[in-house]
Amino acid sequence: MAGPLAQGWGLGAALRSRAALRPLGLLAPPARGVLGPGAGSGSGEAGLEENPFYGKYRHKIQELRRSSPDVFESRMEKRSEVKKQPVGYSKQGEFIRCMEEKAEGLGAKTSKGGFTKDKTLDSILNVEMVKEKSAEEIKQIWNQYFSAKDTVYAVIPAEKFDLMWKRAQKCPSFLYALPRKEGYEFFVGQWSGTELHFTSLINVQTQGETAPSQLVLYHYPELQKEKGIVLMTAEMDSKFLVVHQAQCLANQAQLFYATDRSETYELVETFNHRSSEFKYMSVIAELEQSGLGRELRPGQVSDKS
């Protein structure tokens, strides 16, 4: 990644603004009045259109409606049911199992969404050759190689990744908040092996367990024991995310899974094991406190998506 997690950004103006706090694409009903009159009773695609990010997914939704009307109606009915349930209840378990099943049946190297299947470390660099180099030299090689590419990358200390990995086994999913001009768009993050897959909540709502990944973080622990480092890079769907947005999500993975702050990781545990107690606003508050995503907010750097 471009650097260590940003620190010191307090709970500022964004938390005082009702508009900036508006949750986008949530599974649970947002605060009363946020979506306007009639939102509580809206159903079907009309309800989806109230989501500020509906336009980004309109083509796929309408294509599904035309090609498989029964499937479309079924998913809209399920969406109405899910909206009555607490955030964290959504079928994340089915989502991750679907990804794992797809991984078991790998065929071509590139998936439908353009992501590389079986993206091994050997496909990026000569592992045997770099084993002769020091951890610092490998770090420089990795950073130099990816610095010229439009992607997210990092060299993670072994002990930090070890903590992330152990926690990912117990809590494989979490809800992340990406700052947008309109407020916050939520993404589901799912661990599948050492890969961390992200897709937007509205994607999960409309496509269910077949929702495609929009960002994948690839972690390579091959050098963890010998060199004390884990290499990471990523692939993203550029139609939905640009690098600095993907960077924000990647940084949040470390924020929530590698934190020493018990209150921060407790949000992850609650999301996975006590979903009825999960409060999505706590994620936004934690994000604000950390300072991550500050540059994505209106008045900082314009959102190019």
Short mmCIF file of C-alpha atoms in Angstrom, two decimals:
data_model
loop_
_atom_site.label_atom_id
_atom_site.label_comp_id
_atom_site.label_asym_id
_atom_site.label_seq_id
_atom_site.Cartn_x
_atom_site.Cartn_y
_atom_site.Cartn_z
CA MET A 1 0.00 0.00 0.00
CA ALA A 2 1.03 3.55 -0.39
CA GLY A 3 1.86 3.90 3.29
CA PRO A 4 0.90 3.06 6.88
CA LEU A 5 -2.64 3.51 8.10
CA ALA A 6 -3.42 7.16 8.65
CA GLN A 7 -3.90 8.18 12.27
CA GLY A 8 -5.29 11.16 14.16
CA TRP A 9 -8.42 12.11 12.16
CA GLY A 10 -11.11 12.75 14.75
CA LEU A 11 -14.88 12.57 14.52
CA GLY A 12 -15.30 15.71 12.44
CA ALA A 13 -17.82 17.45 10.24
CA ALA A 14 -18.91 14.33 8.37
CA LEU A 15 -20.39 12.88 11.56
CA ARG A 16 -22.29 16.09 12.22
CA SER A 17 -23.87 16.07 8.76
CA ARG A 18 -27.00 13.98 8.31
CA ALA A 19 -26.47 13.90 4.54
CA ALA A 20 -22.87 12.71 4.81
CA LEU A 21 -23.90 10.01 7.29
CA ARG A 22 -26.56 8.57 5.02
CA PRO A 23 -25.87 4.83 4.61
CA LEU A 24 -26.00 3.70 0.98
CA GLY A 25 -27.10 0.26 -0.13
CA LEU A 26 -27.67 -1.16 3.36
CA LEU A 27 -29.46 -4.43 3.97
CA ALA A 28 -31.19 -3.06 7.07
CA PRO A 29 -33.56 -0.08 6.95
CA PRO A 30 -31.69 3.23 7.28
CA ALA A 31 -32.70 5.95 9.72
CA ARG A 32 -36.30 7.10 9.33
CA GLY A 33 -36.73 9.82 6.74
CA VAL A 34 -33.36 9.31 5.02
CA LEU A 35 -34.82 7.79 1.87
CA GLY A 36 -37.81 10.07 1.76
CA PRO A 37 -41.56 9.48 1.87
CA GLY A 38 -42.78 5.99 1.10
CA ALA A 39 -39.33 4.41 1.36
CA GLY A 40 -40.44 2.04 4.05
CA SER A 41 -43.15 0.58 1.83
CA GLY A 42 -41.27 0.63 -1.49
CA SER A 43 -40.62 -2.67 -3.20
CA GLY A 44 -39.09 -4.14 -6.30
CA GLU A 45 -36.87 -2.14 -8.63
CA ALA A 46 -38.60 1.09 -7.56
CA GLY A 47 -37.09 0.58 -4.12
CA LEU A 48 -33.65 0.00 -5.61
CA GLU A 49 -33.88 3.22 -7.63
CA GLU A 50 -33.85 5.18 -4.39
CA ASN A 51 -30.29 4.01 -3.82
CA PRO A 52 -27.88 6.73 -5.07
CA PHE A 53 -25.71 4.03 -6.68
CA TYR A 54 -28.55 2.38 -8.57
CA GLY A 55 -27.49 4.04 -11.84
CA LYS A 56 -24.11 2.30 -11.73
CA TYR A 57 -25.82 -1.12 -11.71
CA ARG A 58 -28.97 -0.30 -13.72
CA HIS A 59 -27.86 -2.18 -16.86
CA LYS A 60 -27.19 -5.45 -15.00
CA ILE A 61 -30.44 -5.19 -13.04
CA GLN A 62 -32.53 -4.54 -16.13
CA GLU A 63 -30.74 -7.31 -18.03
CA LEU A 64 -31.61 -9.75 -15.25
CA ARG A 65 -35.20 -8.52 -15.27
CA ARG A 66 -35.52 -9.15 -19.03
CA SER A 67 -33.69 -12.47 -19.22
CA SER A 68 -34.94 -14.06 -15.99
CA PRO A 69 -38.05 -12.27 -14.68
CA ASP A 70 -38.82 -15.05 -12.20
CA VAL A 71 -35.33 -14.86 -10.72
CA PHE A 72 -35.55 -11.07 -10.59
CA GLU A 73 -38.87 -11.11 -8.73
CA SER A 74 -37.59 -13.78 -6.35
CA ARG A 75 -34.55 -11.67 -5.47
CA MET A 76 -36.67 -8.58 -4.97
CA GLU A 77 -38.87 -10.53 -2.56
CA LYS A 78 -35.82 -11.78 -0.69
CA ARG A 79 -34.45 -8.24 -0.58
CA SER A 80 -37.67 -7.03 1.06
CA GLU A 81 -37.34 -9.77 3.66
CA VAL A 82 -33.68 -8.99 4.32
CA LYS A 83 -34.43 -5.27 4.80
CA LYS A 84 -36.44 -6.28 7.88
CA GLN A 85 -33.41 -8.04 9.37
CA PRO A 86 -30.37 -6.52 11.11
CA VAL A 87 -27.24 -5.64 9.17
CA GLY A 88 -24.91 -8.62 9.25
CA TYR A 89 -27.68 -11.16 8.68
CA SER A 90 -27.35 -11.11 4.87
CA LYS A 91 -26.24 -14.34 3.28
CA GLN A 92 -22.54 -13.67 3.58
CA GLY A 93 -21.99 -17.33 4.47
CA GLU A 94 -23.54 -18.46 1.21
CA PHE A 95 -21.58 -15.78 -0.64
CA ILE A 96 -18.20 -17.02 0.60
CA ARG A 97 -19.12 -20.67 0.05
CA CYS A 98 -20.05 -19.81 -3.52
CA MET A 99 -16.65 -18.20 -4.09
CA GLU A 100 -14.90 -21.22 -2.59
CA GLU A 101 -16.87 -23.60 -4.79
CA LYS A 102 -15.90 -21.56 -7.83
CA ALA A 103 -12.26 -21.68 -6.74
CA GLU A 104 -12.41 -25.49 -6.58
CA GLY A 105 -13.61 -25.69 -10.16
CA LEU A 106 -11.03 -23.43 -11.73
CA GLY A 107 -10.79 -23.66 -15.48
CA ALA A 108 -9.46 -20.75 -17.51
CA LYS A 109 -6.95 -18.42 -15.91
CA THR A 110 -9.23 -15.41 -16.23
CA SER A 111 -12.70 -15.23 -14.78
CA LYS A 112 -15.74 -13.57 -16.33
CA GLY A 113 -15.06 -10.39 -14.39
CA GLY A 114 -11.51 -10.18 -15.69
CA PHE A 115 -9.85 -11.33 -12.46
CA THR A 116 -6.94 -13.76 -12.64
CA LYS A 117 -7.64 -17.25 -11.38
CA ASP A 118 -4.81 -19.03 -9.58
CA LYS A 119 -2.83 -15.81 -9.34
CA THR A 120 0.32 -17.27 -7.81
CA LEU A 121 3.39 -15.44 -6.58
CA ASP A 122 5.44 -17.34 -9.16
CA SER A 123 3.38 -15.70 -11.88
CA ILE A 124 4.66 -12.32 -10.70
CA LEU A 125 8.28 -12.88 -9.73
CA ASN A 126 10.92 -15.60 -9.53
CA VAL A 127 10.47 -16.82 -5.97
CA GLU A 128 13.61 -18.98 -5.91
CA MET A 129 15.73 -16.08 -7.09
CA VAL A 130 14.40 -13.57 -4.57
CA LYS A 131 14.98 -16.01 -1.72
CA GLU A 132 18.65 -15.10 -2.04
CA LYS A 133 17.84 -11.47 -1.25
CA SER A 134 17.09 -9.80 2.06
CA ALA A 135 13.60 -8.82 3.15
CA GLU A 136 14.43 -5.16 2.54
CA GLU A 137 15.68 -5.89 -0.98
CA ILE A 138 12.54 -7.90 -1.78
CA LYS A 139 10.42 -5.04 -0.45
CA GLN A 140 12.20 -2.59 -2.74
CA ILE A 141 11.77 -4.89 -5.75
CA TRP A 142 8.05 -5.36 -5.03
CA ASN A 143 7.37 -1.69 -4.48
CA GLN A 144 9.35 -0.61 -7.51
CA TYR A 145 7.61 -3.14 -9.75
CA PHE A 146 4.10 -2.10 -8.75
CA SER A 147 4.76 1.62 -8.42
CA ALA A 148 4.46 1.91 -12.19
CA LYS A 149 1.16 0.01 -12.25
CA ASP A 150 -2.34 1.28 -11.56
CA THR A 151 -3.07 -1.01 -8.63
CA VAL A 152 -2.88 -1.52 -4.87
CA TYR A 153 0.09 -3.30 -3.31
CA ALA A 154 1.87 -3.74 0.03
CA VAL A 155 4.60 -5.55 1.92
CA ILE A 156 3.03 -6.62 5.21
CA PRO A 157 5.13 -7.58 8.27
CA ALA A 158 4.74 -11.29 9.05
CA GLU A 159 3.41 -10.73 12.56
CA LYS A 160 0.73 -8.34 11.32
CA PHE A 161 -0.49 -10.73 8.64
CA ASP A 162 -0.39 -13.62 11.11
CA LEU A 163 -2.82 -11.69 13.31
CA MET A 164 -5.03 -10.84 10.32
CA TRP A 165 -5.01 -14.44 9.14
CA LYS A 166 -5.94 -15.91 12.54
CA ARG A 167 -8.80 -13.46 12.86
CA ALA A 168 -9.96 -14.11 9.30
CA GLN A 169 -10.39 -17.80 10.16
CA LYS A 170 -12.78 -16.89 12.96
CA CYS A 171 -14.44 -13.93 11.25
CA PRO A 172 -14.26 -14.30 7.45
CA SER A 173 -16.59 -11.46 6.55
CA PHE A 174 -17.09 -7.79 7.38
CA LEU A 175 -18.87 -4.67 6.20
CA TYR A 176 -16.69 -1.80 4.96
CA ALA A 177 -17.72 1.81 4.31
CA LEU A 178 -16.31 3.63 1.30
CA PRO A 179 -16.67 7.45 1.41
CA ARG A 180 -18.41 8.89 -1.64
CA LYS A 181 -19.69 12.33 -2.57
CA GLU A 182 -23.21 11.18 -1.78
CA GLY A 183 -22.35 9.64 1.58
CA TYR A 184 -21.04 6.11 2.11
CA GLU A 185 -21.27 3.05 -0.12
CA PHE A 186 -20.97 -0.21 1.79
CA PHE A 187 -18.95 -3.19 0.61
CA VAL A 188 -18.95 -6.77 1.82
CA GLY A 189 -15.45 -8.16 2.33
CA GLN A 190 -15.04 -11.96 2.31
CA TRP A 191 -11.88 -13.96 2.90
CA SER A 192 -11.43 -16.96 0.59
CA GLY A 193 -8.11 -18.55 1.49
CA THR A 194 -5.55 -15.75 1.49
CA GLU A 195 -7.62 -13.74 -0.99
CA LEU A 196 -9.90 -10.98 0.29
CA HIS A 197 -12.84 -10.34 -2.05
CA PHE A 198 -14.94 -7.18 -2.01
CA THR A 199 -18.27 -6.48 -3.66
CA SER A 200 -20.82 -3.74 -2.99
CA LEU A 201 -23.87 -4.49 -0.88
CA ILE A 202 -26.23 -3.44 -3.65
CA ASN A 203 -24.43 -6.02 -5.81
CA VAL A 204 -25.20 -8.70 -3.23
CA GLN A 205 -28.79 -7.48 -2.93
CA THR A 206 -29.47 -7.69 -6.67
CA GLN A 207 -27.35 -10.73 -7.60
CA GLY A 208 -27.25 -12.73 -4.40
CA GLU A 209 -24.57 -15.38 -4.02
CA THR A 210 -23.53 -14.93 -7.66
CA ALA A 211 -22.47 -11.31 -7.09
CA PRO A 212 -19.06 -10.84 -8.78
CA SER A 213 -16.03 -9.50 -6.97
CA GLN A 214 -15.16 -5.87 -7.67
CA LEU A 215 -11.84 -5.94 -5.83
CA VAL A 216 -9.58 -8.85 -4.85
CA LEU A 217 -6.57 -8.53 -2.55
CA TYR A 218 -4.02 -11.31 -3.10
CA HIS A 219 -1.79 -12.10 -0.11
CA TYR A 220 1.33 -14.24 -0.61
CA PRO A 221 2.73 -15.85 2.58
CA GLU A 222 5.43 -17.87 0.80
CA LEU A 223 8.20 -15.71 2.28
CA GLN A 224 6.55 -15.19 5.66
CA LYS A 225 8.65 -17.62 7.71
CA GLU A 226 11.99 -17.16 5.96
CA LYS A 227 11.90 -13.39 5.33
CA GLY A 228 9.29 -12.15 7.78
CA ILE A 229 7.14 -10.47 5.12
CA VAL A 230 3.91 -11.15 3.23
CA LEU A 231 3.51 -9.66 -0.24
CA MET A 232 0.16 -8.28 -1.37
CA THR A 233 -1.25 -6.96 -4.63
CA ALA A 234 -4.72 -6.53 -6.06
CA GLU A 235 -7.00 -6.57 -9.07
CA MET A 236 -10.11 -4.41 -9.37
CA ASP A 237 -13.02 -3.78 -11.67
CA SER A 238 -12.19 -0.30 -12.95
CA LYS A 239 -15.83 0.29 -13.93
CA PHE A 240 -16.70 0.55 -10.24
CA LEU A 241 -13.49 1.43 -8.39
CA VAL A 242 -10.37 3.47 -8.99
CA VAL A 243 -7.06 2.92 -7.22
CA HIS A 244 -7.46 5.38 -4.35
CA GLN A 245 -10.88 3.88 -3.53
CA ALA A 246 -9.49 0.33 -3.62
CA GLN A 247 -6.61 1.58 -1.45
CA CYS A 248 -9.11 2.80 1.13
CA LEU A 249 -10.79 -0.62 1.31
CA ALA A 250 -7.41 -2.38 1.54
CA ASN A 251 -6.34 -0.07 4.36
CA GLN A 252 -9.56 -0.78 6.18
CA ALA A 253 -8.84 -4.51 6.07
CA GLN A 254 -5.70 -3.83 8.10
CA LEU A 255 -7.52 -1.33 10.29
CA PHE A 256 -10.14 -3.85 11.40
CA TYR A 257 -8.20 -7.14 11.24
CA ALA A 258 -4.74 -6.06 12.45
CA THR A 259 -5.74 -3.57 15.12
CA ASP A 260 -4.48 -3.70 18.70
CA ARG A 261 -7.61 -1.84 19.78
CA SER A 262 -10.11 -4.35 21.16
CA GLU A 263 -13.09 -2.10 20.45
CA THR A 264 -12.22 -1.99 16.75
CA TYR A 265 -11.89 -5.75 16.27
CA GLU A 266 -14.98 -6.28 18.37
CA LEU A 267 -16.98 -4.80 15.47
CA VAL A 268 -15.72 -7.64 13.26
CA GLU A 269 -16.61 -10.25 15.88
CA THR A 270 -20.05 -8.75 16.34
CA PHE A 271 -20.73 -8.71 12.59
CA ASN A 272 -19.83 -12.41 12.29
CA HIS A 273 -21.19 -13.86 15.53
CA ARG A 274 -23.71 -11.44 17.05
CA SER A 275 -25.27 -9.87 13.98
CA SER A 276 -28.38 -8.65 15.81
CA GLU A 277 -26.12 -6.35 17.85
CA PHE A 278 -24.20 -4.97 14.88
CA LYS A 279 -24.50 -1.23 14.23
CA TYR A 280 -23.27 -0.04 10.84
CA MET A 281 -22.76 3.48 12.16
CA SER A 282 -19.96 2.11 14.34
CA VAL A 283 -18.02 1.26 11.17
CA ILE A 284 -18.38 4.83 9.92
CA ALA A 285 -17.33 6.22 13.31
CA GLU A 286 -14.24 3.96 13.37
CA LEU A 287 -13.36 5.01 9.84
CA GLU A 288 -13.67 8.67 10.74
CA GLN A 289 -11.55 8.23 13.86
CA SER A 290 -8.78 6.49 11.93
CA GLY A 291 -8.68 9.16 9.20
CA LEU A 292 -8.84 6.61 6.40
CA GLY A 293 -10.67 7.82 3.30
CA ARG A 294 -10.30 11.46 4.25
CA GLU A 295 -9.04 12.31 0.75
CA LEU A 296 -12.19 10.78 -0.79
CA ARG A 297 -14.53 13.19 0.92
CA PRO A 298 -16.06 16.24 -0.79
CA GLY A 299 -13.76 19.23 -0.49
CA GLN A 300 -10.64 17.03 -0.41
CA VAL A 301 -10.02 15.13 -3.68
CA SER A 302 -12.76 14.73 -6.27
CA ASP A 303 -14.28 11.27 -6.71
CA LYS A 304 -13.60 10.18 -10.29
CA SER A 305 -15.77 7.11 -10.33
#
